[in-house]
CSV table of C-alpha atoms and ligand atoms in Angstrom, one decimal:
chain,number,residue,atom,x,y,z
A,1,UNK,CA,95.0,149.5,44.4
A,2,UNK,CA,94.9,149.4,48.3
A,3,UNK,CA,98.2,149.2,50.2
A,4,UNK,CA,97.5,145.6,51.1
A,5,UNK,CA,96.9,144.6,47.5
A,6,UNK,CA,100.1,146.4,46.5
A,7,UNK,CA,101.9,144.5,49.3
A,8,UNK,CA,100.4,141.2,48.0
A,9,UNK,CA,101.8,142.2,44.6
A,10,UNK,CA,105.3,142.8,46.0
A,11,UNK,CA,105.1,139.7,48.0
A,12,UNK,CA,104.4,137.6,44.7
A,13,UNK,CA,107.7,138.7,43.1
A,14,UNK,CA,109.7,137.8,46.4
A,15,UNK,CA,112.7,135.7,45.7
A,16,UNK,CA,114.4,135.9,49.2
A,17,UNK,CA,114.6,132.2,49.9
A,18,UNK,CA,114.9,128.9,48.3
A,19,UNK,CA,111.0,128.2,48.4
A,20,UNK,CA,110.7,130.5,45.3
A,21,UNK,CA,112.3,128.0,43.0
A,22,UNK,CA,109.6,125.3,43.3
A,23,UNK,CA,106.6,127.2,43.9
A,24,UNK,CA,103.6,127.4,41.4
A,25,UNK,CA,102.1,130.4,43.1
A,26,UNK,CA,102.8,132.8,46.1
A,27,UNK,CA,100.0,132.6,48.5
A,28,UNK,CA,100.2,136.2,50.3
A,29,UNK,CA,96.9,135.8,51.9
A,30,UNK,CA,93.4,137.1,51.5
A,31,UNK,CA,90.4,138.6,53.3
A,32,UNK,CA,89.0,141.9,54.5
A,33,UNK,CA,91.3,144.6,54.5
A,34,UNK,CA,90.0,146.1,57.9
A,35,UNK,CA,89.6,142.7,59.4
A,36,UNK,CA,89.4,142.7,63.2
A,37,UNK,CA,90.1,139.0,63.0
A,38,UNK,CA,93.5,137.5,61.6
A,39,UNK,CA,94.2,133.8,61.2
A,40,UNK,CA,97.7,132.8,60.6
A,41,UNK,CA,98.5,129.2,59.4
A,42,UNK,CA,102.0,127.8,58.6
A,43,UNK,CA,102.6,127.6,54.9
A,44,UNK,CA,100.7,126.9,51.7
A,45,UNK,CA,100.0,123.2,50.7
A,46,UNK,CA,99.5,121.6,47.3
A,47,UNK,CA,95.9,123.1,46.8
A,48,UNK,CA,97.0,126.6,47.8
A,49,UNK,CA,100.2,126.5,45.9
A,50,UNK,CA,98.2,125.6,42.8
A,51,UNK,CA,95.4,128.4,43.7
A,52,UNK,CA,97.7,131.1,45.2
A,53,UNK,CA,95.1,131.2,47.9
A,54,UNK,CA,95.3,130.3,51.5
A,55,UNK,CA,93.4,127.6,53.1
A,56,UNK,CA,91.6,126.2,50.1
A,57,UNK,CA,92.3,122.5,50.6
A,58,UNK,CA,90.7,120.0,53.0
A,59,UNK,CA,91.9,122.0,56.0
A,60,UNK,CA,90.7,125.1,54.4
A,61,UNK,CA,87.4,123.6,54.2
A,62,UNK,CA,87.3,122.9,57.8
A,63,UNK,CA,88.4,126.3,58.7
A,64,UNK,CA,85.3,127.7,56.8
A,65,UNK,CA,83.1,125.2,58.9
A,66,UNK,CA,84.9,126.5,61.9
A,67,UNK,CA,84.3,130.2,60.8
A,68,UNK,CA,80.6,129.4,60.0
A,69,UNK,CA,80.1,127.9,63.4
A,70,UNK,CA,80.8,131.4,65.0
A,71,UNK,CA,78.8,133.0,62.3
A,72,UNK,CA,81.7,134.3,60.2
A,73,UNK,CA,82.7,134.0,56.5
A,74,UNK,CA,86.2,133.9,55.2
A,75,UNK,CA,85.3,137.3,53.5
A,76,UNK,CA,84.9,138.8,56.9
A,77,UNK,CA,88.4,137.9,58.3
A,78,UNK,CA,92.0,137.9,56.8
A,79,UNK,CA,93.7,134.6,56.4
A,80,UNK,CA,97.5,134.4,55.8
A,81,UNK,CA,100.4,132.2,56.4
A,82,UNK,CA,103.8,132.6,58.1
A,83,UNK,CA,105.4,131.3,55.0
A,84,UNK,CA,104.2,132.5,51.6
A,85,UNK,CA,105.4,129.7,49.3
A,86,UNK,CA,104.9,125.9,49.6
A,87,UNK,CA,107.8,124.0,51.0
A,88,UNK,CA,108.5,121.1,48.6
A,89,UNK,CA,106.4,117.9,49.8
A,90,UNK,CA,104.9,120.1,52.5
A,91,UNK,CA,108.1,119.6,54.5
A,92,UNK,CA,108.2,121.8,57.8
A,93,UNK,CA,109.7,125.3,56.9
A,94,UNK,CA,113.3,126.0,57.8
A,95,UNK,CA,114.5,128.6,60.3
A,96,UNK,CA,116.1,130.5,57.5
A,97,UNK,CA,112.9,130.5,55.4
A,98,UNK,CA,110.8,131.8,58.2
A,99,UNK,CA,113.3,134.3,59.0
A,100,UNK,CA,113.4,135.5,55.2
A,101,UNK,CA,109.6,135.6,55.1
A,102,UNK,CA,108.7,137.2,58.6
A,103,UNK,CA,108.9,140.7,57.0
A,104,UNK,CA,105.7,140.2,54.9
A,105,UNK,CA,103.7,139.0,57.7
A,106,UNK,CA,104.8,141.9,59.9
A,107,UNK,CA,103.8,144.3,57.1
A,108,UNK,CA,100.6,142.8,56.6
A,109,UNK,CA,99.9,143.1,60.2
A,110,UNK,CA,100.9,146.6,60.2
A,111,UNK,CA,98.1,147.4,57.4
A,112,UNK,CA,95.5,145.3,58.8
A,113,UNK,CA,95.9,146.1,62.5
A,114,UNK,CA,93.9,143.2,63.5
A,115,UNK,CA,92.2,143.2,67.2
A,116,UNK,CA,92.6,139.6,67.5
A,117,UNK,CA,95.4,137.2,66.0
A,118,UNK,CA,94.6,133.5,65.8
A,119,UNK,CA,97.6,131.4,65.5
A,120,UNK,CA,97.1,128.1,63.9
A,121,UNK,CA,99.7,125.5,64.6
A,122,UNK,CA,103.1,125.6,66.3
A,123,UNK,CA,104.9,127.5,63.7
A,124,UNK,CA,102.5,130.2,63.5
A,125,UNK,CA,102.6,130.3,67.4
A,126,UNK,CA,106.2,130.3,67.6
A,127,UNK,CA,106.4,133.5,65.5
A,128,UNK,CA,105.1,135.4,68.3
A,129,UNK,CA,105.7,133.3,71.3
A,130,UNK,CA,108.9,131.2,70.8
A,131,UNK,CA,109.3,128.3,72.9
A,132,UNK,CA,105.6,127.8,73.8
A,133,UNK,CA,104.1,124.5,73.4
A,134,UNK,CA,100.9,124.3,71.3
A,135,UNK,CA,99.5,121.3,73.3
A,136,UNK,CA,99.8,123.4,76.3
A,137,UNK,CA,98.5,126.7,75.3
A,138,UNK,CA,96.0,125.8,72.8
A,139,UNK,CA,92.6,127.5,73.7
A,140,UNK,CA,94.2,130.1,75.7
A,141,UNK,CA,94.8,133.8,74.9
A,142,UNK,CA,97.2,136.6,76.0
A,143,UNK,CA,97.1,140.5,75.2
A,144,UNK,CA,100.2,142.1,73.8
A,145,UNK,CA,100.5,145.5,72.4
A,146,UNK,CA,96.8,146.0,72.3
A,147,UNK,CA,96.3,143.1,70.4
A,148,UNK,CA,94.7,139.7,71.7
A,149,UNK,CA,96.6,136.4,70.5
A,150,UNK,CA,94.8,133.2,70.6
A,151,UNK,CA,96.5,129.8,70.1
A,152,UNK,CA,94.6,127.0,68.3
A,153,UNK,CA,95.9,123.7,66.6
A,154,UNK,CA,96.1,123.9,63.0
A,155,UNK,CA,92.8,122.7,61.2
A,156,UNK,CA,94.9,120.2,59.3
A,157,UNK,CA,95.7,118.4,62.7
A,158,UNK,CA,92.1,117.3,62.8
A,159,UNK,CA,92.5,115.7,59.6
A,160,UNK,CA,95.3,113.6,60.8
A,161,UNK,CA,94.2,113.1,64.2
A,162,UNK,CA,90.5,112.9,64.6
A,163,UNK,CA,90.2,113.3,68.1
A,164,UNK,CA,91.6,116.9,67.7
A,165,UNK,CA,88.6,118.0,65.8
A,166,UNK,CA,86.4,118.4,68.9
A,167,UNK,CA,89.2,120.2,70.6
A,168,UNK,CA,89.5,122.6,67.7
A,169,UNK,CA,85.6,123.1,67.4
A,170,UNK,CA,85.5,123.9,71.1
A,171,UNK,CA,88.4,126.6,70.8
A,172,UNK,CA,87.0,128.4,68.0
A,173,UNK,CA,83.9,129.0,70.1
A,174,UNK,CA,86.1,131.3,72.4
A,175,UNK,CA,86.8,133.6,69.4
A,176,UNK,CA,83.6,135.9,69.5
A,177,UNK,CA,84.2,136.7,73.3
A,178,UNK,CA,87.8,137.6,72.4
A,179,UNK,CA,86.5,139.9,69.8
A,180,UNK,CA,84.2,141.6,72.3
A,181,UNK,CA,87.1,142.1,74.7
A,182,UNK,CA,89.2,143.4,72.2
A,183,UNK,CA,86.9,146.1,71.3
A,184,UNK,CA,87.3,147.5,75.0
A,185,UNK,CA,91.1,147.6,74.6
A,186,UNK,CA,92.3,151.3,74.2
A,187,UNK,CA,94.4,152.1,71.3
A,188,UNK,CA,97.3,153.6,73.1
A,189,UNK,CA,98.2,150.8,75.5
A,190,UNK,CA,101.6,151.3,77.4
A,191,UNK,CA,104.6,149.3,77.0
A,192,UNK,CA,104.6,146.2,74.8
A,193,UNK,CA,104.5,143.8,77.8
A,194,UNK,CA,102.4,140.8,78.4
A,195,UNK,CA,99.0,141.6,80.4
A,196,UNK,CA,97.8,138.0,80.8
A,197,UNK,CA,99.4,134.8,80.3
A,198,UNK,CA,98.2,131.8,78.3
B,1,SF4,S1,108.6,131.9,51.4
B,1,SF4,FE1,108.5,134.1,51.6
B,1,SF4,S2,110.7,134.8,51.8
B,1,SF4,FE2,110.8,132.8,50.5
B,1,SF4,S3,110.6,133.2,48.3
B,1,SF4,FE3,108.4,133.0,49.3
B,1,SF4,S4,107.7,135.2,49.7
B,1,SF4,FE4,109.9,135.1,49.6
């Protein structure tokens, strides 16, 4: 079993916050182990909780379409969430739950070592750049410790607000050039400092 699969097994046993009480399945994430591109959403919804897989409901179908629009399949990237268990009623995750679950995402990122991280929605953005406004920074990128971070709205936003669909479709088209840029970033980059702003 790969280290990432072993980690997923470990996550599936986690009871470190209240969300373990009402979940049907833990949703660790899935995709290619050596993926260059990592998508990070917020938390599992009803469909994800039922299946134990990320982005399998309507928002997931839209994400699949977005990936297809840039010539990718979900098997070629890795898809995870900040929170691994569904908040009841799809409520926002609490700061305590976010803090308790963060260690799993960190460990996943250590194993995957993505070149480009796409944050989907404000909770995902806040994990890496606290205090940033998704409406201001969406569609822009920054480099940090050899990784490019790119902010997008969560695909579910387009389901609630049709006007955002085109915005999201435009933003995803920037990802291939970011991947090309990432290939050029040297492994040993100095100091964990910001190289360019959103
Ligand atoms: S949400 Fe995260 S920290 Fe909470 S029980 Fe699930 S895996 Fe553990």
